[in-house]
Every structure is written in C-alpha cells, then in structure tokens.
Amino acid sequence: MNREKHTPPRRQFIHPMSTFYDNMPVSSPDTAEPLAPSQRLAEEQADWVQPDVFAGPTPSPWTSAQVELDLSAWQVRPSEMPSQAEQDSGRLQVASPQTTKHHLAQKPKRRASRKSRKKRVPVWLVVCSVITIFVVVLTQGNGTIGAWSADEFRAIAGPVAAAQVEAWYLNVQNKANQLQYQLGLKHITAPSQLTSRVVKSVPPPVRATMKPMPLPPMKTVVSPALSGEGVWNVLEQASGSYNYLPMDASAFIRPDPNYPYAIVTLLQLDTRFSRLHIVAGTQEPGGPLNAYGTGSIAKADQAGNTLLATLNGGFKYADGAYGLMTDGKVYVPPQPTAATIAITRSGKLIIGSWGVDPQLNSNNQDLVAWRQNASLLINNGVINPLTKDGAAWGGTILNSQYTWRSGLGITAQGNLVYAAGNALLPETLGIALHAAGAVMAMETDINPFWTRAFLYQRNSHGTLTINKLNTQMQGTGYEYLNADQRDFFYLTRYTPTSTTTTRTHTSSGTHS
C-alpha cells in the first residue's frame, strides 16, 4: 500500500508578546484591515501608580472618570518582530498551535550522538561567552567604542539576540550591586552638585510683575535622606532686568526604596528665559524618508553665551520608528498616540499623545518641531499604569531591566524638567519626574552611553566651560558642537519682552 508522504507545514514564529495581545482588538471595527502595532491599545488596567507623598505643584484637574475613559493616551507599542530570514533560519522558531499536532505525529528524528554533541557544544559556548562579555562590557561602560560595538553586534545577531544579551548583563550587574550594598561593600554618597553661578541675591523691583519658578523641597522616598537630597540648587539667574529670578536649578532624588543606590539627577529650566530646540542627527533617527540632519547646534546659537544646555534625544528608528520634525522638516513621520514633545512658533512647549491631544497633529501649522518617543510616562499628573507592560520603554526584553534612563517633563507652571539616573525602571523614572513637579512627561533614551546632559557657559574672554549634569554621564558635550550621529535637544538663553512672559497651563499639557 502506497502512502503519500506528508510534509508538515513550516513552523511559524510566535512573538513572546502574542499572549499579551490575545484579548486585544487587532482590526478596526469599520474595516477588515488590521491595525498598525502602534494603534493596538492595552485593555488591562493595572493599579494606578499615583504617589501622594511628594510635594510639588497641584496637577491640572482630571477626574477619576476622565482618567479611566482616556486609556487611549496610555499606548504601549510592541517590540520589533524578527525578520522573515530569522524566522526561516529556525533559530527563533516556536511551534504554533496549528502545527503542534503535525509535529507530534511525526516520527522523532534520530538524535546526534553524545560524542558529536560534546564536540560542538563547548565551541559554541566559548564563542558566545566571549562575544557576550566583550559586547556588554563595551556597551555599558566604554563610550563611543562600546556604542559602536553594540550597534555592530545588533546588526549581526539581530535585535532580539542583542537585547537578550544586554538584559542578561544588566540583570547580573544589578544583582551584583544589590549584593555589594547588602554586604556593606557599596556606600551611597550624594552626587556632586554643580557650582552655582548666582553671584548675589538680587531683590525684585518694587513693581515686579513676574514671580520666580516654584522650587519647593521634594519629599524624599528613601530614609534616611542623603545630604541635600530633594533640595533644588539654583544654578543661574535670568539675564537683563530679570536677574532677580532663577533661570535653572538642579537637584537629585532616590525614587526606589528597594534600590537606594538608584539616584536621579534633575534639571529644571524656566521656559520664560530659555528656548528649546531639536536637532536631527547625521544618522538617526533615520527612517524611510532618508532624511538626515546636521547633528550640530546652529552656529548662531554657539556664539557668545547663548547656549545653555544640551540633552539626549530619543530611541533610534529601529527601536520604535518614532517621529521627528524640526525647523518645519519631517525626518520621520509621526506615530499615532506616541508620546510627543512639541515646540510652537512662539516657543511654547506641549507634551501629549499624538492625535489624542487636539494640538498634536500634522494639520497644526503652529508646530515647528516635535520629537516622539515611547508612551506618555505621566499624563495630567498620573503616572502611566502600564509602566510594567509592553515594549514602549526600551523593548519587551529590556522593559523590566534596571538601567540608566532619561525623560522630559513639564510642570504645572510650564517649566521644563529633565531627569536621568542609574538603576531605573520606567515606573521609578516617572516617580522622580512626578516628585519634581512634572504633570506631563515622557521617557527619552536608556542605557549609560545615551543618557547625558551638559551645561554651557562662555565667559567674557570667549572661553567655553562645559559641565556634566551628573559626573557619571558619558561624553564631553563637544560632540553636539560638531556633528553627532544621534538626535538631541538643546536650550538657549532667552530674554523676554514684557508681552511674552505670561503663561497658562491647560489640561492637555500646553503652556503659553
């Protein structure tokens, strides 16, 4: 009796996040076309993380009913799927429910002999171990060489394998830090504070029409508090006739009692006396438009004492395809519902979800620049309830890893807040920004080499001084004066006129 040879279908790749989306809508109610990954909304509602122990400005009004009805603002974007070549290669294949029955029915193939396995396994282990140790050590602590090595390794091994290696290293590093702390081998000290450039206290004029930005002490989370923790240190006064008002201030806080060595450094800037700019890098964010920027601060803003600070940008295009537009030119198209910081023609700042906030859309001709990244971290004073879910915070694998993270926020008064620190989760980064008074916030970048901020001061002799916001940050600050591969933010000093100093805060996160 002749039997027809049965060939089982090729096994299909099942993404680790597939179970997360099993109960989520994958198609539009009006059409049969599937929604883009960035439009899939997480239905599960984790406990709200809304710390009430922090001092700071009162969040803009938002009733609990409004919070529950606006979960579309809490978009979590899934990680990148492996390429078809990776799926076909068999390295990442996982049996699907449709093919399991066929595979169980097949006669098992003869296993390789123990002798042959013993010959192969040690070689692979040695090679993988050497590559892993080499890459992760360079990536996490050796500047430009480490960043280049990480990119090369990611190109060869693929984003999934690279993320797994990185996650392994971060986990080992975190466990080692914990053990050192528990054994008393790791001592926690307050980070060195930047030197204040405030020469003397200037009394306000008799008819002063402007008040200083609020800098209330933050209530510390970890006890006992370190010396100076939660206290703002004014760095520089505003220029001209506003020299009685602070322009920027720094502080630090530890947001996680379980990781007391995780320290977040904060920088708050009064947007009445500073202007935010966005620069596209020479290679990133890249994207389908093949549009690339100068990667450097405008020459006019480098002249004199105009340049105030530089801040790291967002994820690379490969890590989310998040949009960027600056000087009216779109470098990467916007992603619906993605967290966005935008700048208007008059210098106003907006943080919100693209397409959810009525002012954040491609039809708004008043927007001159915007940068997207991940999901909103804080929305109207509430920390994102989905900080532990999805891939919006650095990939599915890296989402739960303790690493360097950075973010931007806006306070109720319209001030810009930058935060960066070590051993952070998205949730603890959000707690730090919330403690600083941010009512709208977003994560920007992660990992040691990509989280950085610098302050600039040029004296009357033309000598430029650059200081790191945190001495542990990598880089020099000069990279942004020439041509950097990555996108970034920078701020310039600004002296307002009497008609440009009034600001109001709205529930959408806009300040005017």
GROMACS .gro file of C-alpha atoms in nm, residues 87-478:
model
  392
   87GLN     CA    1   1.211   3.312   1.116
   88ASP     CA    2   1.310   3.091   0.822
   89SER     CA    3   1.652   3.017   0.967
   90GLY     CA    4   1.495   2.822   1.252
   91ARG     CA    5   1.692   3.000   1.523
   92LEU     CA    6   1.387   3.172   1.662
   93GLN     CA    7   1.113   2.929   1.559
   94VAL     CA    8   0.850   2.828   1.810
   95ALA     CA    9   0.584   2.572   1.732
   96SER     CA   10   0.241   2.721   1.672
   97PRO     CA   11  -0.084   2.560   1.787
   98GLN     CA   12  -0.169   2.486   1.422
   99THR     CA   13   0.146   2.280   1.363
  100THR     CA   14   0.187   2.113   1.702
  101LYS     CA   15  -0.038   1.820   1.607
  102HIS     CA   16   0.161   1.752   1.290
  103HIS     CA   17   0.491   1.758   1.472
  104LEU     CA   18   0.371   1.526   1.745
  105ALA     CA   19   0.259   1.278   1.480
  106GLN     CA   20   0.595   1.273   1.308
  107LYS     CA   21   0.849   1.008   1.385
  108PRO     CA   22   1.118   1.169   1.600
  109LYS     CA   23   1.447   1.215   1.428
  110ARG     CA   24   1.746   1.028   1.548
  111ARG     CA   25   1.941   1.232   1.794
  112ALA     CA   26   2.300   1.319   1.741
  113SER     CA   27   2.545   1.107   1.932
  114ARG     CA   28   2.675   1.225   2.264
  115LYS     CA   29   3.023   1.230   2.122
  116SER     CA   30   2.934   1.472   1.843
  117ARG     CA   31   2.737   1.692   2.081
  118LYS     CA   32   3.032   1.713   2.315
  119LYS     CA   33   3.247   1.833   2.030
  120ARG     CA   34   3.008   2.108   1.923
  121VAL     CA   35   2.869   2.249   2.247
  122PRO     CA   36   3.193   2.370   2.407
  123VAL     CA   37   3.289   2.561   2.092
  124TRP     CA   38   2.958   2.743   2.078
  125LEU     CA   39   2.972   2.816   2.449
  126VAL     CA   40   3.317   2.964   2.425
  127VAL     CA   41   3.234   3.175   2.120
  128CYS     CA   42   2.906   3.300   2.264
  129SER     CA   43   3.064   3.374   2.601
  130VAL     CA   44   3.350   3.572   2.450
  131ILE     CA   45   3.116   3.773   2.226
  132THR     CA   46   2.871   3.833   2.508
  133ILE     CA   47   3.126   3.951   2.762
  134PHE     CA   48   3.308   4.165   2.507
  135VAL     CA   49   2.996   4.337   2.378
  136VAL     CA   50   2.815   4.402   2.705
  137VAL     CA   51   3.122   4.534   2.883
  138LEU     CA   52   3.197   4.773   2.599
  139THR     CA   53   2.833   4.872   2.561
  140GLN     CA   54   2.774   4.961   2.922
  141GLY     CA   55   3.087   5.146   3.015
  142ASN     CA   56   3.322   5.237   2.736
  143GLY     CA   57   3.182   5.531   2.548
  144THR     CA   58   3.190   5.553   2.171
  145ILE     CA   59   3.366   5.219   2.121
  146GLY     CA   60   3.103   5.046   2.330
  147ALA     CA   61   2.817   5.209   2.140
  148TRP     CA   62   2.973   5.113   1.807
  149SER     CA   63   3.028   4.755   1.924
  150ALA     CA   64   2.667   4.730   2.038
  151ASP     CA   65   2.539   4.850   1.700
  152GLU     CA   66   2.764   4.603   1.514
  153PHE     CA   67   2.658   4.316   1.739
  154ARG     CA   68   2.292   4.407   1.690
  155ALA     CA   69   2.338   4.410   1.312
  156ILE     CA   70   2.497   4.065   1.315
  157ALA     CA   71   2.295   3.884   1.582
  158GLY     CA   72   1.966   4.070   1.536
  159PRO     CA   73   1.776   4.295   1.777
  160VAL     CA   74   1.623   4.010   1.978
  161ALA     CA   75   1.952   3.835   2.049
  162ALA     CA   76   2.126   4.166   2.125
  163ALA     CA   77   1.851   4.264   2.368
  164GLN     CA   78   1.872   3.926   2.540
  165VAL     CA   79   2.246   3.961   2.588
  166GLU     CA   80   2.207   4.315   2.715
  167ALA     CA   81   1.928   4.214   2.951
  168TRP     CA   82   2.141   3.931   3.087
  169TYR     CA   83   2.427   4.167   3.161
  170LEU     CA   84   2.204   4.432   3.320
  171ASN     CA   85   2.045   4.170   3.543
  172VAL     CA   86   2.383   4.035   3.656
  173GLN     CA   87   2.511   4.387   3.716
  174ASN     CA   88   2.202   4.478   3.917
  175LYS     CA   89   2.228   4.163   4.133
  176ALA     CA   90   2.595   4.239   4.197
  177ASN     CA   91   2.514   4.594   4.305
  178GLN     CA   92   2.244   4.469   4.537
  179LEU     CA   93   2.477   4.214   4.694
  180GLN     CA   94   2.751   4.472   4.744
  181TYR     CA   95   2.505   4.705   4.911
  182GLN     CA   96   2.367   4.434   5.140
  183LEU     CA   97   2.717   4.329   5.243
  184GLY     CA   98   2.813   4.686   5.318
  185LEU     CA   99   3.067   4.697   5.035
  186LYS     CA  100   2.879   4.962   4.838
  187HIS     CA  101   2.845   5.301   5.004
  188ILE     CA  102   2.593   5.553   4.879
  189THR     CA  103   2.703   5.914   4.864
  190ALA     CA  104   2.529   6.225   4.740
  191PRO     CA  105   2.630   6.317   4.384
  192SER     CA  106   2.849   6.622   4.349
  193GLN     CA  107   2.644   6.935   4.293
  194LEU     CA  108   2.707   7.174   4.008
  195THR     CA  109   2.860   7.504   4.112
  196SER     CA  110   2.601   7.777   4.131
  197ARG     CA  111   2.672   8.080   3.914
  198VAL     CA  112   2.446   8.305   4.120
  199VAL     CA  113   2.674   8.591   4.222
  200LYS     CA  114   2.443   8.753   4.472
  201SER     CA  115   2.081   8.768   4.568
  202VAL     CA  116   1.910   9.045   4.374
  203PRO     CA  117   1.595   9.189   4.531
  204PRO     CA  118   1.294   9.213   4.298
  205PRO     CA  119   1.186   9.557   4.180
  206VAL     CA  120   0.907   9.730   4.364
  207ARG     CA  121   0.662   9.667   4.082
  208ALA     CA  122   0.778   9.322   3.982
  209THR     CA  123   0.525   9.152   3.755
  210MET     CA  124   0.693   8.811   3.743
  211LYS     CA  125   0.731   8.553   4.014
  212PRO     CA  126   1.014   8.300   4.038
  213MET     CA  127   0.950   7.944   3.925
  214PRO     CA  128   0.843   7.730   4.222
  215LEU     CA  129   1.127   7.518   4.361
  216PRO     CA  130   0.974   7.355   4.670
  217PRO     CA  131   1.172   7.083   4.850
  218MET     CA  132   1.079   6.734   4.739
  219LYS     CA  133   0.969   6.483   4.999
  220THR     CA  134   1.230   6.209   4.995
  221VAL     CA  135   1.136   5.844   4.942
  222VAL     CA  136   1.439   5.665   5.086
  223SER     CA  137   1.520   5.707   5.455
  224PRO     CA  138   1.749   5.840   5.580
  225ALA     CA  139   1.788   6.101   5.311
  226LEU     CA  140   2.129   6.191   5.175
  227SER     CA  141   2.272   6.534   5.238
  228GLY     CA  142   2.097   6.782   5.006
  229GLU     CA  143   1.857   6.523   4.862
  230GLY     CA  144   1.534   6.671   4.729
  231VAL     CA  145   1.659   7.031   4.755
  232TRP     CA  146   1.684   7.249   4.445
  233ASN     CA  147   2.012   7.432   4.383
  234VAL     CA  148   1.975   7.744   4.166
  235LEU     CA  149   2.246   7.739   3.901
  236GLU     CA  150   2.199   8.066   3.715
  237GLN     CA  151   1.984   8.376   3.721
  238ALA     CA  152   1.788   8.512   3.429
  239SER     CA  153   1.953   8.783   3.223
  240GLY     CA  154   1.887   9.153   3.192
  241SER     CA  155   1.625   9.313   3.408
  242TYR     CA  156   1.505   8.970   3.521
  243ASN     CA  157   1.826   8.884   3.707
  244TYR     CA  158   1.634   8.857   4.033
  245LEU     CA  159   1.470   8.538   3.905
  246PRO     CA  160   1.628   8.191   3.880
  247MET     CA  161   1.666   8.052   3.528
  248ASP     CA  162   1.765   7.692   3.604
  249ALA     CA  163   1.817   7.467   3.904
  250SER     CA  164   1.937   7.114   3.973
  251ALA     CA  165   1.852   6.854   4.235
  252PHE     CA  166   1.866   6.479   4.296
  253ILE     CA  167   1.635   6.222   4.448
  254ARG     CA  168   1.624   5.847   4.503
  255PRO     CA  169   1.284   5.716   4.386
  256ASP     CA  170   1.309   5.348   4.484
  257PRO     CA  171   1.344   5.229   4.849
  258ASN     CA  172   1.441   4.882   4.725
  259TYR     CA  173   1.731   5.027   4.526
  260PRO     CA  174   1.870   5.309   4.740
  261TYR     CA  175   2.174   5.342   4.514
  262ALA     CA  176   1.949   5.448   4.221
  263ILE     CA  177   1.993   5.825   4.205
  264VAL     CA  178   1.808   6.053   3.962
  265THR     CA  179   1.962   6.389   3.879
  266LEU     CA  180   1.711   6.659   3.784
  267LEU     CA  181   1.742   6.981   3.589
  268GLN     CA  182   1.457   7.233   3.585
  269LEU     CA  183   1.454   7.527   3.346
  270ASP     CA  184   1.228   7.829   3.344
  271THR     CA  185   1.092   7.839   2.988
  272ARG     CA  186   1.030   8.212   3.015
  273PHE     CA  187   1.408   8.258   2.998
  274SER     CA  188   1.511   7.966   2.779
  275ARG     CA  189   1.416   7.820   2.442
  276LEU     CA  190   1.413   7.451   2.348
  277HIS     CA  191   1.544   7.329   2.011
  278ILE     CA  192   1.551   6.986   1.842
  279VAL     CA  193   1.833   6.867   1.614
  280ALA     CA  194   1.824   6.561   1.386
  281GLY     CA  195   2.143   6.353   1.387
  282THR     CA  196   2.358   6.269   1.087
  283GLN     CA  197   2.237   5.906   1.106
  284GLU     CA  198   1.946   5.894   1.348
  285PRO     CA  199   1.660   5.875   1.377
  286GLY     CA  200   1.690   5.767   1.010
  287GLY     CA  201   1.377   5.610   0.865
  288PRO     CA  202   1.202   5.559   0.530
  289LEU     CA  203   1.235   5.922   0.418
  290ASN     CA  204   1.617   5.901   0.418
  291ALA     CA  205   1.628   6.246   0.573
  292TYR     CA  206   1.929   6.330   0.786
  293GLY     CA  207   2.018   6.635   0.988
  294THR     CA  208   2.333   6.829   1.067
  295GLY     CA  209   2.376   6.673   1.411
  296SER     CA  210   2.509   7.004   1.543
  297ILE     CA  211   2.388   7.314   1.723
  298ALA     CA  212   2.326   7.613   1.497
  299LYS     CA  213   2.639   7.829   1.468
  300ALA     CA  214   2.448   8.138   1.576
  301ASP     CA  215   2.348   7.963   1.898
  302GLN     CA  216   2.708   7.860   1.963
  303ALA     CA  217   2.820   8.223   1.954
  304GLY     CA  218   2.858   8.429   2.269
  305ASN     CA  219   2.689   8.298   2.581
  306THR     CA  220   2.368   8.190   2.407
  307LEU     CA  221   2.398   7.813   2.453
  308LEU     CA  222   2.262   7.697   2.788
  309ALA     CA  223   2.231   7.315   2.785
  310THR     CA  224   2.214   7.001   2.572
  311LEU     CA  225   2.002   6.694   2.646
  312ASN     CA  226   2.000   6.349   2.487
  313GLY     CA  227   1.731   6.265   2.233
  314GLY     CA  228   1.512   5.957   2.190
  315PHE     CA  229   1.532   5.600   2.062
  316LYS     CA  230   1.687   5.506   1.731
  317TYR     CA  231   1.449   5.445   1.441
  318ALA     CA  232   1.496   5.068   1.469
  319ASP     CA  233   1.367   5.080   1.826
  320GLY     CA  234   1.022   5.218   1.755
  321ALA     CA  235   1.013   5.429   1.438
  322TYR     CA  236   0.910   5.730   1.646
  323GLY     CA  237   0.866   6.058   1.460
  324LEU     CA  238   1.079   6.370   1.442
  325MET     CA  239   1.025   6.708   1.282
  326THR     CA  240   1.232   7.020   1.327
  327ASP     CA  241   1.251   7.356   1.153
  328GLY     CA  242   0.938   7.255   0.966
  329LYS     CA  243   1.102   6.948   0.805
  330VAL     CA  244   0.969   6.598   0.878
  331TYR     CA  245   1.253   6.346   0.923
  332VAL     CA  246   1.037   6.056   1.042
  333PRO     CA  247   0.654   6.051   1.014
  334PRO     CA  248   0.464   6.065   1.344
  335GLN     CA  249   0.329   5.755   1.517
  336PRO     CA  250  -0.035   5.780   1.634
  337THR     CA  251  -0.075   5.802   2.014
  338ALA     CA  252   0.303   5.813   2.075
  339ALA     CA  253   0.430   6.046   2.347
  340THR     CA  254   0.536   6.373   2.185
  341ILE     CA  255   0.713   6.689   2.294
  342ALA     CA  256   0.640   6.977   2.055
  343ILE     CA  257   0.752   7.337   2.014
  344THR     CA  258   0.531   7.611   1.870
  345ARG     CA  259   0.639   7.916   1.672
  346SER     CA  260   0.627   8.129   1.986
  347GLY     CA  261   0.836   7.881   2.185
  348LYS     CA  262   0.553   7.720   2.379
  349LEU     CA  263   0.602   7.356   2.481
  350ILE     CA  264   0.348   7.077   2.453
  351ILE     CA  265   0.377   6.722   2.584
  352GLY     CA  266   0.098   6.481   2.499
  353SER     CA  267  -0.011   6.187   2.282
  354TRP     CA  268  -0.002   6.243   1.908
  355GLY     CA  269  -0.355   6.259   1.771
  356VAL     CA  270  -0.506   6.249   2.121
  357ASP     CA  271  -0.406   6.599   2.226
  358PRO     CA  272  -0.601   6.825   1.986
  359GLN     CA  273  -0.291   7.036   1.918
  360LEU     CA  274  -0.064   6.744   1.830
  361ASN     CA  275  -0.143   6.663   1.468
  362SER     CA  276   0.005   6.720   1.124
  363ASN     CA  277  -0.253   6.988   1.042
  364ASN     CA  278  -0.131   7.222   1.316
  365GLN     CA  279   0.085   7.470   1.125
  366ASP     CA  280   0.191   7.634   1.450
  367LEU     CA  281   0.423   7.344   1.533
  368VAL     CA  282   0.783   7.399   1.422
  369ALA     CA  283   0.940   7.094   1.588
  370TRP     CA  284   0.844   6.775   1.765
  371ARG     CA  285   1.004   6.453   1.881
  372GLN     CA  286   0.822   6.134   1.973
  373ASN     CA  287   0.932   5.851   2.199
  374ALA     CA  288   0.754   5.561   2.365
  375SER     CA  289   0.430   5.630   2.553
  376LEU     CA  290   0.337   5.904   2.793
  377LEU     CA  291   0.508   5.842   3.125
  378ILE     CA  292   0.294   6.096   3.313
  379ASN     CA  293  -0.041   6.221   3.188
  380ASN     CA  294  -0.205   6.507   3.377
  381GLY     CA  295  -0.024   6.425   3.698
  382VAL     CA  296  -0.085   6.047   3.683
  383ILE     CA  297   0.199   5.801   3.626
  384ASN     CA  298   0.129   5.559   3.343
  385PRO     CA  299  -0.038   5.246   3.487
  386LEU     CA  300   0.123   5.032   3.217
  387THR     CA  301   0.488   5.102   3.300
  388LYS     CA  302   0.541   4.730   3.360
  389ASP     CA  303   0.378   4.619   3.034
  390GLY     CA  304   0.461   4.623   2.667
  391ALA     CA  305   0.767   4.735   2.477
  392ALA     CA  306   0.736   5.113   2.489
  393TRP     CA  307   1.015   5.154   2.742
  394GLY     CA  308   1.311   5.001   2.562
  395GLY     CA  309   1.186   4.675   2.410
  396THR     CA  310   0.994   4.384   2.559
  397ILE     CA  311   1.311   4.228   2.697
  398LEU     CA  312   1.468   4.548   2.830
  399ASN     CA  313   1.143   4.687   2.967
  400SER     CA  314   1.192   4.528   3.310
  401GLN     CA  315   1.569   4.584   3.335
  402TYR     CA  316   1.722   4.828   3.577
  403THR     CA  317   1.940   5.061   3.373
  404TRP     CA  318   2.014   5.426   3.304
  405ARG     CA  319   1.703   5.605   3.180
  406SER     CA  320   1.617   5.966   3.098
  407GLY     CA  321   1.300   6.165   3.048
  408LEU     CA  322   1.145   6.507   2.993
  409GLY     CA  323   0.852   6.665   3.174
  410ILE     CA  324   0.657   6.989   3.202
  411THR     CA  325   0.539   7.132   3.533
  412ALA     CA  326   0.204   7.296   3.600
  413GLN     CA  327   0.375   7.635   3.565
  414GLY     CA  328   0.526   7.547   3.227
  415ASN     CA  329   0.884   7.474   3.332
  416LEU     CA  330   1.084   7.203   3.155
  417VAL     CA  331   1.225   6.920   3.369
  418TYR     CA  332   1.496   6.677   3.258
  419ALA     CA  333   1.566   6.364   3.461
  420ALA     CA  334   1.831   6.093   3.429
  421GLY     CA  335   1.963   5.827   3.661
  422ASN     CA  336   2.101   5.478   3.708
  423ALA     CA  337   1.925   5.153   3.805
  424LEU     CA  338   1.583   5.278   3.696
  425LEU     CA  339   1.263   5.122   3.569
  426PRO     CA  340   1.009   5.330   3.372
  427GLU     CA  341   0.799   5.348   3.687
  428THR     CA  342   1.077   5.486   3.908
  429LEU     CA  343   1.177   5.736   3.639
  430GLY     CA  344   0.815   5.851   3.642
  431ILE     CA  345   0.817   5.877   4.022
  432ALA     CA  346   1.125   6.101   4.007
  433LEU     CA  347   0.970   6.330   3.745
  434HIS     CA  348   0.647   6.341   3.942
  435ALA     CA  349   0.843   6.437   4.253
  436ALA     CA  350   0.999   6.724   4.059
  437GLY     CA  351   0.651   6.857   3.980
  438ALA     CA  352   0.604   6.725   3.625
  439VAL     CA  353   0.238   6.683   3.527
  440MET     CA  354   0.317   6.568   3.172
  441ALA     CA  355   0.624   6.356   3.097
  442MET     CA  356   0.782   6.106   2.858
  443GLU     CA  357   1.084   5.878   2.855
  444THR     CA  358   1.358   5.973   2.609
  445ASP     CA  359   1.651   5.729   2.596
  446ILE     CA  360   1.804   5.446   2.801
  447ASN     CA  361   2.145   5.291   2.879
  448PRO     CA  362   2.458   5.466   3.012
  449PHE     CA  363   2.608   5.594   2.689
  450TRP     CA  364   2.287   5.753   2.557
  451THR     CA  365   2.162   5.935   2.870
  452ARG     CA  366   2.351   6.260   2.908
  453ALA     CA  367   2.309   6.630   2.974
  454PHE     CA  368   2.557   6.917   2.969
  455LEU     CA  369   2.551   7.283   3.074
  456TYR     CA  370   2.747   7.553   2.890
  457GLN     CA  371   2.892   7.886   3.000
  458ARG     CA  372   3.113   8.121   2.796
  459ASN     CA  373   3.290   8.400   2.980
  460SER     CA  374   3.373   8.748   2.854
  461HIS     CA  375   3.709   8.623   2.719
  462GLY     CA  376   3.535   8.369   2.496
  463THR     CA  377   3.636   8.062   2.697
  464LEU     CA  378   3.368   7.793   2.691
  465THR     CA  379   3.313   7.579   3.002
  466ILE     CA  380   3.109   7.257   2.979
  467ASN     CA  381   2.984   7.071   3.286
  468LYS     CA  382   2.806   6.737   3.306
  469LEU     CA  383   2.476   6.739   3.491
  470ASN     CA  384   2.594   6.419   3.659
  471THR     CA  385   2.964   6.333   3.670
  472GLN     CA  386   2.885   5.968   3.585
  473MET     CA  387   2.742   6.065   3.246
  474GLN     CA  388   2.950   5.977   2.941
  475GLY     CA  389   3.053   6.205   2.660
  476THR     CA  390   3.209   6.552   2.668
  477GLY     CA  391   2.941   6.789   2.542
  478TYR     CA  392   3.159   6.894   2.248
   0.00000   0.00000   0.00000
